[in-house]
Structures are given as structure tokens and as C-alpha cells.
Amino acid sequence: MAIDLQIENISKSFGELELFSNISFVVEERQRIGLVARNGKGKSTLLKIIAGEEPHDSGKITLRNGVRVGYLEQEPEFASDVTVIEACLQRSGKADIISRYEKALETGSDDLQHLMEEMDRLDAWDYENRVKQVLSKLKINDFSQPVKELSGGQKKRVALAAVLIEQPDLMILDEPTNHLDIEMVEWLEEYLSRMTGSLLMVTHDRYFLDNVCNEIIEIDDTQVYRYKG
């Protein structure tokens, strides 16, 4: 089976606090891995390092050629002047092509054929409606509301929707069930069970972890330990 992500001898410290030392593991295609540790032992930091949001002290991170990564951070941030729907479209990278295509339709631009081919390549047809469907499942229903007016929990759900709709090859989720009610958690569990990519996830919801993941990686005493099931 192909390897989506390979971690080789990664180390990270903050001053005298050593989070992990020369740790190594792989995430294979279609694997569902839960990352666990006591609080303050480096779970979120490791996800940030893998997602390229945080530097590491030493070691090597290798992604399979062409693999698309989706990352849900613990506390997502958005530009202050965007709406809910714009925030999702911008994170997906499809906002520009959709806007250009819609403008070309209005003006009869000579670029229309090329833009249609780009819409095909990026699977951008009806993308906005699909985003709205996922947002609705997460009980975000005012798509034109400015993101700056949202609570922290609502922002987390908007960010989660943006990652889910993109259907990346490797999904990295930091506490995805935070700010979700039981109905939303059950929907998310079903959604993740149908996805075809691999998953690396941190969550304190052990029931959700058991139902979604088939392997556990534990950070303990600066090392990692791997368990099946």
C-alpha cells in the first residue's frame, strides 16, 4: 500500500521542554490514525509541523508525490472581511476560478472554453452548493454572514466544512468534534467513514476515536508508540 506521509526522526523542543525526540512513523493510504497523549505533550504541535505551520528542530517529513493535504487547526483564523461561504471557497483554492468563470459567462469572454476546462480539472462545478450542504449539516445556515461575527465554535465548524468538502488525500484534524452536538458528531463520523483518503486526527472524544480510527499513535515520554485497533 502506498505511503501518504513519512515521518523520520523528527524532534521538537521549546527551550528546555522536549516534546518528542527522533520519532518516526508512516501514514499509509486509507489509514485512519488517532494521535493521543496527555495534555501539553505535543499532539497539536506535531500536527502543525506535518501541515507546515510549525518548524521542527531536526528530521524529515516526506509526502507522497501529488498528495493533497487538508488541515483543520485547533483555533482556525480567517480574514476579517470575508463571509462564511467566501471563507470556505478561499480555503479550497477554487474561489478564483469560479469567479473568473462566472464573469466570463456574463461577458462572453473568449476564455470561456479554457475556464470550463479548468472547472472540470478542479471539480469546481456546483462546488458552492456542495459547500452549503456541508455547512448546513454543521448547523451554519447564514452563508453570507461575516466570519468576524461568528463565535469561536462557529468558526471551527466553518473551517471543518472547508476541509471536508475539499476531500483531500490526507486529512489532518485537530479536535474536530469540539463545538459539535451529538447530531453533528454522528454525521461527521459517517462522513469520515465514507472518505477514501487517509486520516491523522487528535480528539479527546474516545468513543468517536474508536469508531473512526483503526490505529492509535501515542506520544509518551518524547517517543511514539503504535497500537492496532
XYZ file of N, CA and C in Angstrom:
687
model
N 0.838 -1.198 0.000
C 0.000 0.000 0.000
C 0.872 1.246 0.000
N 0.454 2.262 -0.750
C 1.250 3.487 -0.862
C 1.315 4.216 0.474
N 2.408 4.922 0.691
C 2.601 5.714 1.904
C 2.303 7.173 1.582
N 1.303 7.747 2.249
C 0.953 9.156 2.038
C 1.916 10.088 2.765
N 2.356 9.683 3.953
C 3.178 10.542 4.798
C 4.224 9.710 5.518
N 5.464 10.178 5.489
C 6.541 9.509 6.219
C 7.238 10.511 7.136
N 7.283 10.181 8.411
C 7.948 10.992 9.435
C 9.230 10.269 9.831
N 10.370 10.949 9.704
C 11.653 10.314 10.000
C 12.446 11.152 10.999
N 12.613 10.617 12.190
C 13.493 11.188 13.216
C 13.200 12.661 13.506
N 11.918 12.964 13.666
C 11.510 14.339 13.963
C 11.701 14.637 15.453
N 12.295 15.788 15.740
C 12.462 16.254 17.120
C 11.927 17.672 17.235
N 11.401 17.985 18.424
C 10.897 19.338 18.661
C 10.976 19.675 20.145
N 11.560 20.825 20.444
C 11.649 21.326 21.810
C 11.266 22.796 21.826
N 10.751 23.228 22.968
C 10.551 24.642 23.257
C 11.401 24.964 24.481
N 12.575 25.532 24.235
C 13.505 25.765 25.337
C 13.926 24.434 25.941
N 13.732 24.290 27.243
C 14.111 23.048 27.927
C 13.017 21.986 27.844
N 11.850 22.355 27.330
C 10.750 21.392 27.211
C 10.887 20.604 25.916
N 11.189 19.313 26.031
C 11.313 18.444 24.860
C 9.999 17.699 24.653
N 9.354 17.943 23.517
C 8.076 17.307 23.237
C 8.248 15.909 22.661
N 9.128 15.778 21.653
C 9.430 14.455 21.096
C 10.834 14.461 20.528
N 11.422 13.274 20.510
C 12.833 13.143 20.135
C 13.023 12.003 19.143
N 13.418 12.349 17.924
C 13.728 11.362 16.880
C 12.585 10.367 16.664
N 11.374 10.879 16.548
C 10.238 9.971 16.341
C 10.050 9.698 14.848
N 9.569 8.509 14.549
C 9.352 8.098 13.159
C 8.074 7.273 13.059
N 7.299 7.511 12.022
C 6.141 6.667 11.708
C 5.664 7.009 10.302
N 4.786 6.192 9.749
C 4.216 6.452 8.435
C 2.697 6.422 8.519
N 2.073 7.127 7.579
C 0.630 7.049 7.389
C 0.407 6.514 5.987
N -0.162 5.327 5.911
C -0.388 4.705 4.619
C -1.730 5.147 4.026
N -1.860 4.952 2.738
C -3.083 5.280 2.015
C -4.282 4.601 2.674
N -5.335 5.386 2.935
C -6.600 4.924 3.511
C -6.499 4.561 4.994
N -5.365 4.798 5.626
C -5.225 4.517 7.046
C -5.924 5.595 7.874
N -6.506 5.214 9.005
C -7.192 6.148 9.903
C -6.494 6.081 11.261
N -5.717 7.088 11.590
C -4.875 7.069 12.786
C -5.305 8.145 13.766
N -5.472 7.746 15.025
C -5.729 8.689 16.099
C -4.441 8.953 16.860
N -4.146 10.225 17.095
C -2.938 10.632 17.816
C -3.347 11.020 19.232
N -2.785 10.334 20.231
C -3.172 10.601 21.618
C -1.932 10.884 22.462
N -2.143 11.629 23.546
C -1.093 11.937 24.519
C -1.731 12.747 25.635
N -1.051 12.855 26.747
C -1.524 13.738 27.798
C -1.423 15.182 27.316
N -2.190 16.054 27.920
C -2.165 17.463 27.538
C -0.769 18.050 27.672
N -0.395 18.856 26.665
C 0.901 19.517 26.714
C 2.064 18.674 26.249
N 1.776 17.496 25.689
C 2.851 16.585 25.268
C 3.135 16.643 23.770
N 2.480 17.575 23.041
C 2.910 17.811 21.667
C 1.999 17.340 20.559
N 0.762 16.950 20.870
C -0.127 16.456 19.818
C -0.384 17.523 18.751
N -0.880 18.674 19.190
C -1.205 19.743 18.237
C 0.050 20.271 17.546
N 1.152 20.323 18.284
C 2.405 20.791 17.688
C 2.846 19.868 16.563
N 2.708 18.562 16.774
C 3.093 17.613 15.731
C 2.224 17.783 14.494
N 0.927 17.991 14.678
C 0.056 18.214 13.525
C 0.446 19.490 12.782
N 0.780 20.540 13.523
C 1.215 21.795 12.890
C 2.494 21.584 12.090
N 3.417 20.802 12.630
C 4.681 20.527 11.930
C 4.410 19.791 10.620
N 3.556 18.774 10.678
C 3.237 17.998 9.480
C 2.550 18.867 8.434
N 1.689 19.785 8.901
C 0.954 20.664 7.991
C 1.793 21.831 7.495
N 3.027 21.950 7.983
C 3.904 23.027 7.544
C 3.650 24.346 8.242
N 2.926 24.317 9.362
C 2.607 25.533 10.095
C 3.593 25.818 11.231
N 4.450 24.853 11.541
C 5.389 24.984 12.659
C 6.708 24.323 12.258
N 7.858 24.974 12.504
C 9.142 24.330 12.163
C 9.488 23.222 13.161
N 10.294 22.271 12.710
C 10.798 21.240 13.617
C 12.303 21.404 13.757
N 12.856 20.835 14.814
C 14.275 21.030 15.101
C 15.167 20.172 14.215
N 14.726 18.958 13.948
C 15.522 18.049 13.117
C 14.619 16.964 12.567
N 15.127 16.224 11.574
C 14.355 15.147 10.981
C 13.791 15.523 9.626
N 12.968 14.643 9.093
C 12.491 14.792 7.715
C 11.027 14.376 7.611
N 10.250 15.178 6.858
C 8.851 14.880 6.571
C 8.694 14.721 5.064
N 8.159 13.584 4.630
C 8.008 13.317 3.200
C 6.553 12.993 2.891
N 5.964 13.751 1.977
C 4.620 13.473 1.489
C 4.704 12.783 0.138
N 3.811 11.843 -0.095
C 3.751 11.184 -1.396
C 3.569 12.228 -2.490
N 4.238 12.039 -3.594
C 4.187 12.991 -4.700
C 2.745 13.230 -5.145
N 2.335 14.496 -5.123
C 1.000 14.851 -5.569
C -0.080 14.733 -4.523
N 0.235 14.286 -3.312
C -0.789 14.106 -2.284
C -1.330 15.473 -1.851
N -2.647 15.558 -1.727
C -3.297 16.795 -1.283
C -3.611 16.676 0.204
N -3.206 17.681 0.970
C -3.368 17.663 2.420
C -4.404 18.694 2.848
N -5.324 18.291 3.704
C -6.279 19.207 4.315
C -6.039 19.256 5.810
N -5.945 20.455 6.369
C -5.579 20.606 7.772
C -6.599 21.454 8.511
N -7.167 20.892 9.571
C -8.046 21.628 10.474
C -7.272 21.944 11.739
N -6.949 23.230 11.941
C -6.222 23.617 13.131
C -7.161 23.716 14.324
N -6.578 23.763 15.518
C -7.394 23.800 16.729
C -8.165 25.111 16.849
N -7.546 26.214 16.466
C -8.206 27.514 16.533
C -8.047 28.213 15.173
N -8.939 27.946 14.237
C -8.815 28.490 12.874
C -8.903 30.019 12.858
N -8.204 30.606 11.902
C -8.252 32.043 11.703
C -8.658 32.332 10.259
N -9.423 33.400 10.089
C -9.885 33.805 8.765
C -9.629 35.297 8.588
N -9.585 35.726 7.343
C -9.547 37.158 7.063
C -10.823 37.790 7.615
N -10.716 38.987 8.140
C -11.838 39.610 8.851
C -12.951 40.087 7.931
N -12.664 40.222 6.637
C -13.634 40.836 5.730
C -14.369 39.839 4.846
N -14.298 38.541 5.150
C -14.939 37.541 4.287
C -16.213 37.014 4.925
N -17.107 36.528 4.076
C -18.319 35.870 4.551
C -18.029 34.381 4.763
N -19.010 33.687 5.329
C -18.875 32.254 5.578
C -18.575 31.499 4.293
N -19.367 31.737 3.254
C -19.179 30.997 2.007
C -17.853 31.360 1.344
N -17.465 32.639 1.416
C -16.191 33.054 0.844
C -15.023 32.403 1.583
N -15.139 32.268 2.890
C -14.080 31.638 3.674
C -13.842 30.202 3.226
N -14.925 29.466 2.969
C -14.793 28.081 2.517
C -14.214 28.002 1.113
N -14.693 28.861 0.234
C -14.216 28.832 -1.149
C -12.750 29.237 -1.232
N -12.339 30.225 -0.444
C -10.946 30.662 -0.469
C -10.022 29.568 0.047
N -10.425 28.877 1.088
C -9.582 27.804 1.628
C -9.444 26.649 0.651
N -10.461 26.452 -0.157
C -10.403 25.355 -1.121
C -9.509 25.675 -2.313
N -9.251 26.967 -2.547
C -8.466 27.373 -3.707
C -9.287 27.465 -4.980
N -10.607 27.306 -4.860
C -11.467 27.319 -6.051
C -12.171 28.655 -6.257
N -12.054 29.572 -5.297
C -12.780 30.832 -5.386
C -12.424 31.601 -6.655
N -11.142 31.637 -6.998
C -10.703 32.435 -8.137
C -11.259 31.904 -9.453
N -11.173 30.579 -9.658
C -11.628 30.010 -10.927
C -13.145 30.128 -11.066
N -13.888 29.964 -9.958
C -15.343 30.102 -10.007
C -15.726 31.539 -10.357
N -15.049 32.495 -9.738
C -15.322 33.914 -10.012
C -15.011 34.265 -11.465
N -13.874 33.771 -11.971
C -13.496 34.062 -13.354
C -14.471 33.428 -14.346
N -14.916 32.214 -14.049
C -15.866 31.531 -14.930
C -17.200 32.281 -14.966
N -17.699 32.685 -13.782
C -18.976 33.396 -13.731
C -18.895 34.731 -14.469
N -17.753 35.406 -14.344
C -17.571 36.682 -15.045
C -17.511 36.468 -16.555
N -16.841 35.376 -16.986
C -16.742 35.080 -18.421
C -18.109 34.761 -19.006
N -18.972 34.103 -18.220
C -20.330 33.820 -18.680
C -21.095 35.117 -18.940
N -20.909 36.078 -18.048
C -21.627 37.353 -18.165
C -21.134 38.178 -19.351
N -19.827 38.112 -19.609
C -19.234 38.978 -20.641
C -19.044 38.305 -21.986
N -19.238 36.975 -22.032
C -18.994 36.254 -23.277
C -17.523 36.236 -23.657
N -16.659 36.103 -22.680
C -15.218 36.162 -22.897
C -14.729 35.012 -23.771
N -13.657 35.289 -24.531
C -13.039 34.259 -25.365
C -12.377 33.171 -24.526
N -12.170 33.443 -23.228
C -11.519 32.473 -22.341
C -12.492 31.430 -21.811
N -13.756 31.491 -22.196
C -14.781 30.642 -21.594
C -14.454 29.157 -21.732
N -14.014 28.719 -22.910
C -13.712 27.312 -23.108
C -12.574 26.851 -22.189
N -11.542 27.675 -22.119
C -10.411 27.352 -21.236
C -10.859 27.280 -19.777
N -11.695 28.218 -19.365
C -12.161 28.246 -17.985
C -13.056 27.054 -17.675
N -13.839 26.621 -18.666
C -14.664 25.419 -18.478
C -13.786 24.190 -18.261
N -12.695 24.116 -19.011
C -11.759 23.007 -18.826
C -11.113 23.048 -17.443
N -10.816 24.268 -16.957
C -10.254 24.411 -15.609
C -11.284 24.030 -14.549
N -12.531 24.372 -14.771
C -13.602 23.975 -13.844
C -13.707 22.456 -13.779
N -13.569 21.803 -14.931
C -13.563 20.335 -14.959
C -12.386 19.788 -14.163
N -11.202 20.337 -14.428
C -9.977 19.830 -13.801
C -10.018 19.978 -12.282
N -10.594 21.065 -11.806
C -10.641 21.340 -10.369
C -11.917 20.824 -9.699
N -12.763 20.146 -10.493
C -14.029 19.635 -9.955
C -14.791 20.751 -9.238
N -14.900 21.897 -9.911
C -15.480 23.083 -9.283
C -16.964 23.285 -9.623
N -17.522 22.449 -10.500
C -18.926 22.604 -10.840
C -19.787 22.358 -9.605
N -20.749 23.198 -9.385
C -21.694 23.057 -8.271
C -20.985 23.011 -6.917
N -19.737 23.496 -6.872
C -18.945 23.405 -5.645
C -19.579 24.231 -4.524
N -20.073 25.407 -4.867
C -20.657 26.275 -3.840
C -21.857 25.609 -3.175
N -22.682 24.922 -3.970
C -23.833 24.224 -3.390
C -23.400 23.082 -2.477
N -22.347 22.376 -2.853
C -21.845 21.295 -2.001
C -21.311 21.850 -0.679
N -20.639 22.991 -0.749
C -20.154 23.638 0.475
C -21.333 23.986 1.383
N -22.392 24.528 0.798
C -23.567 24.916 1.585
C -24.224 23.694 2.244
N -24.226 22.569 1.545
C -24.807 21.359 2.118
C -24.044 20.910 3.365
N -22.706 20.943 3.283
C -21.892 20.527 4.430
C -22.038 21.534 5.572
N -22.029 22.826 5.253
C -22.221 23.845 6.294
C -23.560 23.648 7.010
N -24.588 23.320 6.254
C -25.907 23.107 6.859
C -25.897 21.935 7.813
N -25.194 20.863 7.450
C -25.079 19.709 8.343
C -24.382 20.084 9.650
N -23.514 21.087 9.585
C -22.808 21.566 10.776
C -23.519 22.769 11.396
N -24.768 22.985 10.987
C -25.656 23.994 11.558
C -25.109 25.414 11.421
N -24.497 25.659 10.255
C -24.129 27.012 9.837
C -25.017 27.319 8.638
N -26.009 28.181 8.819
C -27.028 28.362 7.786
C -27.054 29.754 7.151
N -26.380 30.714 7.756
C -26.307 32.055 7.173
C -24.987 32.160 6.423
N -25.020 31.824 5.142
C -23.788 31.725 4.353
C -23.179 33.097 4.043
N -23.977 34.146 4.115
C -23.476 35.484 3.810
C -23.036 36.240 5.063
N -23.121 35.592 6.218
C -22.715 36.262 7.459
C -21.207 36.479 7.491
N -20.742 37.668 7.880
C -19.292 37.886 8.000
C -18.680 36.964 9.054
N -17.550 36.388 8.741
C -16.894 35.464 9.658
C -16.554 36.145 10.977
N -16.256 37.447 10.935
C -15.864 38.154 12.153
C -16.997 38.204 13.179
N -18.234 37.935 12.748
C -19.368 37.942 13.658
C -19.595 36.578 14.318
N -18.878 35.566 13.890
C -19.079 34.205 14.397
C -18.392 34.004 15.735
N -18.924 33.076 16.509
C -18.258 32.646 17.735
C -17.072 31.752 17.384
N -16.234 31.462 18.358
C -15.099 30.571 18.117
C -15.540 29.194 17.654
N -16.623 28.681 18.253
C -17.125 27.368 17.853
C -17.663 27.352 16.437
N -18.338 28.428 16.039
C -18.850 28.511 14.668
C -17.706 28.604 13.658
N -16.666 29.350 13.990
C -15.505 29.432 13.100
C -14.868 28.056 12.925
N -14.809 27.278 14.005
C -14.232 25.938 13.912
C -15.058 25.066 12.971
N -16.382 25.214 13.015
C -17.237 24.416 12.136
C -17.116 24.852 10.678
N -16.942 26.156 10.439
C -16.719 26.630 9.071
C -15.409 26.059 8.527
N -14.364 26.083 9.344
C -13.070 25.534 8.920
C -13.167 24.035 8.665
N -13.913 23.326 9.505
C -14.107 21.890 9.315
C -14.824 21.619 7.997
N -15.852 22.398 7.708
C -16.576 22.229 6.440
C -15.647 22.427 5.256
N -14.791 23.439 5.330
C -13.874 23.728 4.222
C -12.928 22.559 3.961
N -12.460 21.915 5.032
C -11.556 20.767 4.873
C -12.307 19.557 4.327
N -13.488 19.289 4.867
C -14.246 18.111 4.451
C -14.637 18.169 2.980
N -15.117 19.325 2.527
C -15.621 19.426 1.155
C -14.494 19.291 0.139
N -13.268 19.609 0.549
C -12.139 19.513 -0.368
C -11.738 18.063 -0.638
N -12.124 17.147 0.263
C -11.814 15.724 0.121
C -10.334 15.488 -0.204
N -9.439 15.912 0.687
C -8.005 15.745 0.442
C -7.579 14.280 0.532
N -6.391 13.985 0.023
C -5.855 12.618 0.117
C -5.462 12.292 1.554
N -4.969 13.294 2.270
C -4.590 13.144 3.679
C -5.267 14.244 4.473
N -6.122 13.850 5.416
C -6.839 14.812 6.234
C -6.214 14.830 7.632
N -5.833 16.019 8.093
C -5.231 16.201 9.408
C -6.189 17.041 10.236
N -6.772 16.450 11.268
C -7.823 17.110 12.038
C -7.420 17.251 13.494
N -7.452 18.470 14.004
C -7.148 18.732 15.408
C -8.447 19.047 16.146
N -8.892 18.098 16.951
C -10.117 18.212 17.740
C -11.334 18.572 16.882
N -11.673 17.723 15.903
C -12.789 18.060 15.001
C -14.151 18.054 15.680
N -14.321 17.332 16.798
C -15.638 17.265 17.439
C -15.870 18.374 18.454
N -14.860 19.201 18.707
C -15.092 20.353 19.577
C -16.177 21.238 18.985
N -17.121 21.658 19.806
C -18.208 22.571 19.399
C -19.247 21.881 18.511
N -19.269 20.547 18.494
C -20.309 19.827 17.759
C -21.272 19.185 18.754
N -22.573 19.210 18.441
C -23.524 18.470 19.269
C -23.567 17.012 18.816
N -24.358 16.214 19.487
C -24.378 14.774 19.210
C -24.778 14.485 17.765
N -25.775 15.211 17.271
C -26.233 15.007 15.888
C -25.116 15.291 14.893
N -24.372 16.364 15.105
C -23.280 16.717 14.203
C -22.131 15.710 14.300
N -21.843 15.234 15.511
C -20.776 14.242 15.684
C -21.119 12.957 14.938
N -22.366 12.532 15.026
C -22.787 11.314 14.324
C -22.691 11.493 12.821
N -23.087 12.679 12.334
C -22.967 12.944 10.897
C -21.506 12.932 10.469
N -20.616 13.562 11.261
C -19.187 13.608 10.926
C -18.585 12.207 10.925
N -18.970 11.401 11.887
C -18.470 10.020 11.947
C -18.830 9.261 10.667
N -20.063 9.414 10.213
C -20.495 8.749 8.980
C -19.752 9.301 7.777
N -19.569 10.618 7.735
C -18.869 11.260 6.621
C -17.440 10.734 6.513
N -16.739 10.667 7.641
C -15.348 10.205 7.627
C -15.252 8.719 7.284
N -16.269 7.946 7.642
C -16.245 6.516 7.321
C -16.360 6.269 5.825
N -16.923 7.264 5.092
C -17.091 7.110 3.643
C -15.915 7.677 2.854
N -15.068 8.472 3.495
C -13.974 9.116 2.766
C -12.956 8.078 2.292
N -12.299 8.384 1.184
C -11.357 7.425 0.600
C -9.905 7.725 0.955
N -9.634 8.899 1.525
C -8.260 9.268 1.851
C -7.822 8.742 3.202
N -6.626 9.138 3.609
C -6.098 8.772 4.920
C -6.388 9.876 5.921
N -6.276 9.538 7.204
C -6.675 10.453 8.270
C -5.681 10.375 9.420
N -5.266 11.543 9.909
C -4.471 11.654 11.139
C -5.208 12.652 12.014
N -5.631 12.219 13.204
C -6.578 13.016 13.974
C -6.233 13.033 15.456
N -6.411 14.206 16.061
C -6.358 14.356 17.513
C -7.772 14.621 18.004
N -8.221 13.871 19.010
C -9.515 14.118 19.627
C -9.520 13.562 21.041
N -10.246 14.246 21.920
C -10.434 13.738 23.281
C -11.702 12.896 23.395
N -12.451 12.797 22.315
C -13.680 12.012 22.294
C -13.323 10.561 21.983
N -13.163 9.758 23.032
C -12.687 8.380 22.848
C -13.682 7.516 22.079
N -14.982 7.762 22.258
C -15.971 6.993 21.513
C -15.844 7.281 20.020
N -15.721 8.548 19.668
C -15.531 8.946 18.273
C -14.233 8.365 17.722
N -13.176 8.423 18.521
C -11.872 7.882 18.130
C -11.980 6.391 17.808
N -12.653 5.647 18.678
C -12.797 4.195 18.478
C -13.577 3.880 17.213
N -14.587 4.690 16.919
C -15.445 4.406 15.776
C -14.830 4.803 14.443
N -13.929 5.780 14.452
C -13.382 6.306 13.200
C -12.012 5.718 12.868
N -11.166 5.530 13.883
C -9.760 5.162 13.640
C -9.521 3.664 13.776
N -8.535 3.163 13.018
C -8.156 1.754 13.128
C -6.756 1.567 13.698
N -6.083 2.684 13.996
C -4.788 2.623 14.659
C -4.631 3.805 15.594
N -3.815 3.632 16.616
C -3.522 4.696 17.568
C -2.015 4.909 17.626
N -1.604 6.175 17.589
C -0.211 6.535 17.869
C -0.213 7.371 19.137
N 0.555 6.933 20.122
C 0.624 7.633 21.397
C 1.988 8.296 21.557
N 1.971 9.568 21.952
C 3.206 10.253 22.331
C 3.358 10.136 23.841
N 4.453 9.553 24.283
C 4.685 9.390 25.717
C 6.182 9.432 25.977
N 6.586 10.287 26.902
C 7.990 10.410 27.282
C 8.872 10.663 26.063
N 8.453 11.579 25.202
C 9.127 12.072 23.992
C 9.218 11.042 22.862
N 8.597 9.867 23.016
C 8.630 8.839 21.983
C 7.210 8.533 21.497
N 7.100 7.789 20.407
C 5.775 7.375 19.924
C 5.652 5.865 19.980
N 4.425 5.432 20.291
C 4.102 4.014 20.371
C 2.853 3.781 19.536
N 2.848 2.732 18.762
C 1.773 2.487 17.801
C 0.982 1.239 18.189
N -0.338 1.351 18.129
C -1.225 0.251 18.505
C -2.257 0.038 17.411
N -2.497 -1.205 17.057
C -3.552 -1.546 16.105
C -4.904 -1.502 16.795
N -5.918 -1.069 16.042
C -7.269 -1.089 16.585
C -7.537 0.121 17.472
